[in-house]
Tab-separated table of N, CA and C in Angstrom:
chain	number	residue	atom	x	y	z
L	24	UNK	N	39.863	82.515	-5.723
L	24	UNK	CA	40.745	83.670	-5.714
L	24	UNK	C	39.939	84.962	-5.607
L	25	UNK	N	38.957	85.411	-6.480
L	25	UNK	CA	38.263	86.444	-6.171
L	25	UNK	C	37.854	86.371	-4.885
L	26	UNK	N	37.326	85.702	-4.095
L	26	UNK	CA	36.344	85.734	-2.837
L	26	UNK	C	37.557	85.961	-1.606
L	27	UNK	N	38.800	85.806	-1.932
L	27	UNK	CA	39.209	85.672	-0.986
L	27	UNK	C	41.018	86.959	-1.221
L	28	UNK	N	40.122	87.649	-1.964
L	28	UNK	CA	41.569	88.606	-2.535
L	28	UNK	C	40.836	90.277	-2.061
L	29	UNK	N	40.391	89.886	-1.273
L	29	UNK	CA	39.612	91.800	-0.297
L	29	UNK	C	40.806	92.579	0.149
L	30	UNK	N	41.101	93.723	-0.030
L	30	UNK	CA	42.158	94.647	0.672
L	30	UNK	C	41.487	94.190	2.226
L	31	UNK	N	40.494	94.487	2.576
L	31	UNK	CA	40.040	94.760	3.728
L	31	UNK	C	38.781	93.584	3.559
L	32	UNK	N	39.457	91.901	4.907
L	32	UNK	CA	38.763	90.974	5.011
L	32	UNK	C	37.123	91.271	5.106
L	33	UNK	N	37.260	92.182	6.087
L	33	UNK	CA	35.381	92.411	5.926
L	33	UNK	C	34.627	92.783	4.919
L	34	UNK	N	35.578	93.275	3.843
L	34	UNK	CA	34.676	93.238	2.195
L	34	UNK	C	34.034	92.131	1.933
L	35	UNK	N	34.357	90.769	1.968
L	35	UNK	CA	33.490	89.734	1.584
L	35	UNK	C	32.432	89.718	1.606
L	36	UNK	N	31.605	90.603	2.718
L	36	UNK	CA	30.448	90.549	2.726
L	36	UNK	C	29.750	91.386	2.059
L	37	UNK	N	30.601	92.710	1.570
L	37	UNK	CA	29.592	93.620	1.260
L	37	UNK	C	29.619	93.131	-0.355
L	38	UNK	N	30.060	92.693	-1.208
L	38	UNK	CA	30.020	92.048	-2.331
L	38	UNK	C	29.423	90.781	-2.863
L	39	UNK	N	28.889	90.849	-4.390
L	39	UNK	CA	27.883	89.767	-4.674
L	39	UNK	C	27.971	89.661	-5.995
L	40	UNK	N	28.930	88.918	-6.757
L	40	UNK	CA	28.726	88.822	-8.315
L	40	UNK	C	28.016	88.192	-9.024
L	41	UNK	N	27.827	88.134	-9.844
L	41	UNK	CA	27.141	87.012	-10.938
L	41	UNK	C	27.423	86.752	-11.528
L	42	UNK	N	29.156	86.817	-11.924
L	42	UNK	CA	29.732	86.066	-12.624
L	42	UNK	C	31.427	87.037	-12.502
L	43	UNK	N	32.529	86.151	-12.964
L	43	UNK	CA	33.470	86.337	-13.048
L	43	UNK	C	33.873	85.867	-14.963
L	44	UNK	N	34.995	86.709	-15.069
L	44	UNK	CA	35.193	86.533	-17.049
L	44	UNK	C	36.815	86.617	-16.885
L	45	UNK	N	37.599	85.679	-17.295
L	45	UNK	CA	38.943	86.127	-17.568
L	45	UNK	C	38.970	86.905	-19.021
L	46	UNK	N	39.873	87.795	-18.860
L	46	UNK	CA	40.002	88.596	-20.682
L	46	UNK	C	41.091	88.427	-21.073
L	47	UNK	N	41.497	88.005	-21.585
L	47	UNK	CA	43.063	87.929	-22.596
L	47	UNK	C	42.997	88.535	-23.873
L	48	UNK	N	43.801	89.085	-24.479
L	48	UNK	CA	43.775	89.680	-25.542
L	48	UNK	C	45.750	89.744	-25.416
L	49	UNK	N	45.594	89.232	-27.041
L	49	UNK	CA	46.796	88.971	-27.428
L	49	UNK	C	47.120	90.785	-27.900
L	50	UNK	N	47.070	91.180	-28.082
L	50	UNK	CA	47.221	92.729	-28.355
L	50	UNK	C	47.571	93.836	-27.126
L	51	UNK	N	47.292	93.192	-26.232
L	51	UNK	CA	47.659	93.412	-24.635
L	51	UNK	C	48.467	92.652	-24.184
L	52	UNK	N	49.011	91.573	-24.398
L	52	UNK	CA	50.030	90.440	-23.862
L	52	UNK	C	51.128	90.490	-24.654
L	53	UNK	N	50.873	91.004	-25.893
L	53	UNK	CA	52.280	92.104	-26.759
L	53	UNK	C	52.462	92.690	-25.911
L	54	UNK	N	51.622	94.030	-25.387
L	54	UNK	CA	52.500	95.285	-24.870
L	54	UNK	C	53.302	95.185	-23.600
L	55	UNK	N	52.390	94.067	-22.874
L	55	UNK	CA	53.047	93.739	-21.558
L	55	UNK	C	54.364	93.472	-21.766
L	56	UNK	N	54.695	92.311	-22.559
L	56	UNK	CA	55.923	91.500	-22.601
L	56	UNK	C	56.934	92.575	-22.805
L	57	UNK	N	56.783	93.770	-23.824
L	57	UNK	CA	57.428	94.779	-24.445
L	57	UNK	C	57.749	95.718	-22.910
L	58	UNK	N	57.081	95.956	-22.453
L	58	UNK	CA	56.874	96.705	-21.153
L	58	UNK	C	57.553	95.546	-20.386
L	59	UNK	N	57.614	94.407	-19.945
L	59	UNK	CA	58.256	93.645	-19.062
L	59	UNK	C	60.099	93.586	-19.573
L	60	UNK	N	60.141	93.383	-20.995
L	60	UNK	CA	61.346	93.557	-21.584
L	60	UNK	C	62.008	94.695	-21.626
L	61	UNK	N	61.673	95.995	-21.580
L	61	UNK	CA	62.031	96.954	-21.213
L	61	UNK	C	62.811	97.518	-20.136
L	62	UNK	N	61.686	96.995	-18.785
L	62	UNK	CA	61.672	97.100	-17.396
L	62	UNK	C	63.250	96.441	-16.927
L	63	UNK	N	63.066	95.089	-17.880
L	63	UNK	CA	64.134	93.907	-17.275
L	63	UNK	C	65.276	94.433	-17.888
L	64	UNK	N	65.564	95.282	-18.797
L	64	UNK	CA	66.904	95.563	-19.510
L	64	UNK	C	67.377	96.591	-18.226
L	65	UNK	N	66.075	97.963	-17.599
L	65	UNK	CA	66.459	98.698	-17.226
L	65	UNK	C	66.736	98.589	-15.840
L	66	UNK	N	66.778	96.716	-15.510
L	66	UNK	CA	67.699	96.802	-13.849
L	66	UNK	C	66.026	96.605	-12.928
L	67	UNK	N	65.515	96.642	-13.910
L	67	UNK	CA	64.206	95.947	-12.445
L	67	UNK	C	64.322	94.368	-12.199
L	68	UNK	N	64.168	94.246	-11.124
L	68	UNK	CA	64.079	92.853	-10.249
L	68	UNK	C	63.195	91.994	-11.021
L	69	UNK	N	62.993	90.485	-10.958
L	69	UNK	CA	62.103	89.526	-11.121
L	69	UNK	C	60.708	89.867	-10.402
L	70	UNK	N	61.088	90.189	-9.103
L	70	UNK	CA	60.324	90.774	-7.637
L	70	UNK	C	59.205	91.643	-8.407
L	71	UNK	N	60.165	92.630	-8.958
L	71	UNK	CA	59.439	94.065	-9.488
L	71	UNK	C	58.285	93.836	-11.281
L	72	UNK	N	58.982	92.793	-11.223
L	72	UNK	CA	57.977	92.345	-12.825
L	72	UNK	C	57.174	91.288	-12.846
L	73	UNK	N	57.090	90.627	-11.779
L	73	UNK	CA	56.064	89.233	-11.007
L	73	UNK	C	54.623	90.022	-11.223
L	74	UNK	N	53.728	89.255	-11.995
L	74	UNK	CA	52.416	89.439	-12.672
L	74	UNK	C	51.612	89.105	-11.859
L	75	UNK	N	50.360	90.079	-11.507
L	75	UNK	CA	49.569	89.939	-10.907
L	75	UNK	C	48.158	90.265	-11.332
L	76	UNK	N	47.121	89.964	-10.461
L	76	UNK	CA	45.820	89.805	-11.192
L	76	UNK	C	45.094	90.663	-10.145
L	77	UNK	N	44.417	91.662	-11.243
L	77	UNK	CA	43.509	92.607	-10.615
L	77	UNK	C	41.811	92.455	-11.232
L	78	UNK	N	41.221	92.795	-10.437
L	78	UNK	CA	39.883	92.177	-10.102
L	78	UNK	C	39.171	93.864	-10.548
L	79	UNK	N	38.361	94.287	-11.555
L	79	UNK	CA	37.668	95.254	-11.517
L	79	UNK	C	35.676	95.218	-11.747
L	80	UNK	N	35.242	95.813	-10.827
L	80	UNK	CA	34.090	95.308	-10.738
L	80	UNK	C	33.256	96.706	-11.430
L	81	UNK	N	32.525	96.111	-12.048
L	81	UNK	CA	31.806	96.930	-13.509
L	81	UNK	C	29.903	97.303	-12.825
L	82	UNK	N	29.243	98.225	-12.592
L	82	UNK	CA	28.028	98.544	-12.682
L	82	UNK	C	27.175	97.954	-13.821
L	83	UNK	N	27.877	98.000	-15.087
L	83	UNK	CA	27.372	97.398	-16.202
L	83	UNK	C	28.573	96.963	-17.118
L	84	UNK	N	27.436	96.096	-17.433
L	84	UNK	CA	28.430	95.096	-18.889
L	84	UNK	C	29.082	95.956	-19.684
L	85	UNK	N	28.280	97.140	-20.140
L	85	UNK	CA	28.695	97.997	-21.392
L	85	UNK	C	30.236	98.529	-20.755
L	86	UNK	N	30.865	98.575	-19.404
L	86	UNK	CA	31.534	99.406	-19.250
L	86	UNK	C	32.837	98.105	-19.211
L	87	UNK	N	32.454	97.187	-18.541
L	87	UNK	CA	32.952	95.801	-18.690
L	87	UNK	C	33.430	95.543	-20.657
L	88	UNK	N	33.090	95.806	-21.148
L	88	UNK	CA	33.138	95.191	-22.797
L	88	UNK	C	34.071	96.789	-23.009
L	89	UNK	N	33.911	97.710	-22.877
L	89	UNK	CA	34.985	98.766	-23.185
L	89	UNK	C	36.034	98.469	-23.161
L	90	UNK	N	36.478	98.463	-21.612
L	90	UNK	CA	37.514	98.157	-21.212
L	90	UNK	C	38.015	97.294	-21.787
L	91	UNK	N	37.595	95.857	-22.268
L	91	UNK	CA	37.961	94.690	-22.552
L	91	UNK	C	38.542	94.878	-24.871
L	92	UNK	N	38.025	96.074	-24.826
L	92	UNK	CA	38.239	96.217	-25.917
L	92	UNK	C	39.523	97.001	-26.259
L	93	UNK	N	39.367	98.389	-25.193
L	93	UNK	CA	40.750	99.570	-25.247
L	93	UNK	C	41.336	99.420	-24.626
L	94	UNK	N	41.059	98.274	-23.293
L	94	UNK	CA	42.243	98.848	-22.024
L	94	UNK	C	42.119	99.310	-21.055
L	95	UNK	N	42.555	99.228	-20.435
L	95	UNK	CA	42.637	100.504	-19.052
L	95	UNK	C	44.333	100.909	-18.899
L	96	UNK	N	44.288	102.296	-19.098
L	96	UNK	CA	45.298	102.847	-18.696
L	96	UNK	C	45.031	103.784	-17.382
L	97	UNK	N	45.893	104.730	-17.011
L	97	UNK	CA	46.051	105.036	-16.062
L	97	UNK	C	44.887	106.424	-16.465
L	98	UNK	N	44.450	106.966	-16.136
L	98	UNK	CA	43.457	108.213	-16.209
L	98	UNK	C	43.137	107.901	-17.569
L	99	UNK	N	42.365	107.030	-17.927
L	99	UNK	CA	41.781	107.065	-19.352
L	99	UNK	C	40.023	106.159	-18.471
L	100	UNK	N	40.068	106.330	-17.347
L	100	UNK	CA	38.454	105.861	-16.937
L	100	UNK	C	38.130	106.580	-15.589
L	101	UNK	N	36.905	106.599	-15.689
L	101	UNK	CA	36.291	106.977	-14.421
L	101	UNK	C	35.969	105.682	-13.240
L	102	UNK	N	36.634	104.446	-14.183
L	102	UNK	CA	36.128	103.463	-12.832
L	102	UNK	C	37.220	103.861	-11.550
L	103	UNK	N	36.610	103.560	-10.294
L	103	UNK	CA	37.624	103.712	-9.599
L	103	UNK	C	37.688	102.608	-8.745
L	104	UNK	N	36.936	101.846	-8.939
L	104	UNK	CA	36.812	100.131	-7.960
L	104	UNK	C	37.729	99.260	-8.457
L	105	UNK	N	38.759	99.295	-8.365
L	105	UNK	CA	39.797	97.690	-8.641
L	105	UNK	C	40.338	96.761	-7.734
């Protein structure tokens, strides 16, 4: 799935990981559901609440383990690679 999820097919090449990490955190899979339950009361589609997986690629671990700790919200980082 990573190798083959590029906006733009010719990315494959310019990329090279050394590893991939799923993160789960039950403290985040609260807010979602709350946020999905919300969404679904207020008339959004199945379509519109179908879960998807985003790929963010880190310069360093330290910035990788942040995130994985607070989150990513919307303007709360300077990463801009997802």
């Amino acid at each position: 799935l990573l190798h083959s999820s590029f906006l733009d097919p010719k990315s494959h090449r310019e990329f090279r990981y050394s590893r991939a990490e799923l993160v789960e955190s039950e403290r985040f899979l609260r807010e979602l559901r709350a946020f999905s339950r919300a969404k679904e009361a207020a008339g959004y589609s199945r379509e519109e609440l179908e879960e998807t997986f985003a790929f963010l690629l880190f310069d360093k671990e330290e910035q990788a383990r942040e995130v994985c700790q607070k989150g990513l919200r919307v303007n709360s980082s300077s990463i801009s690679t997802l």
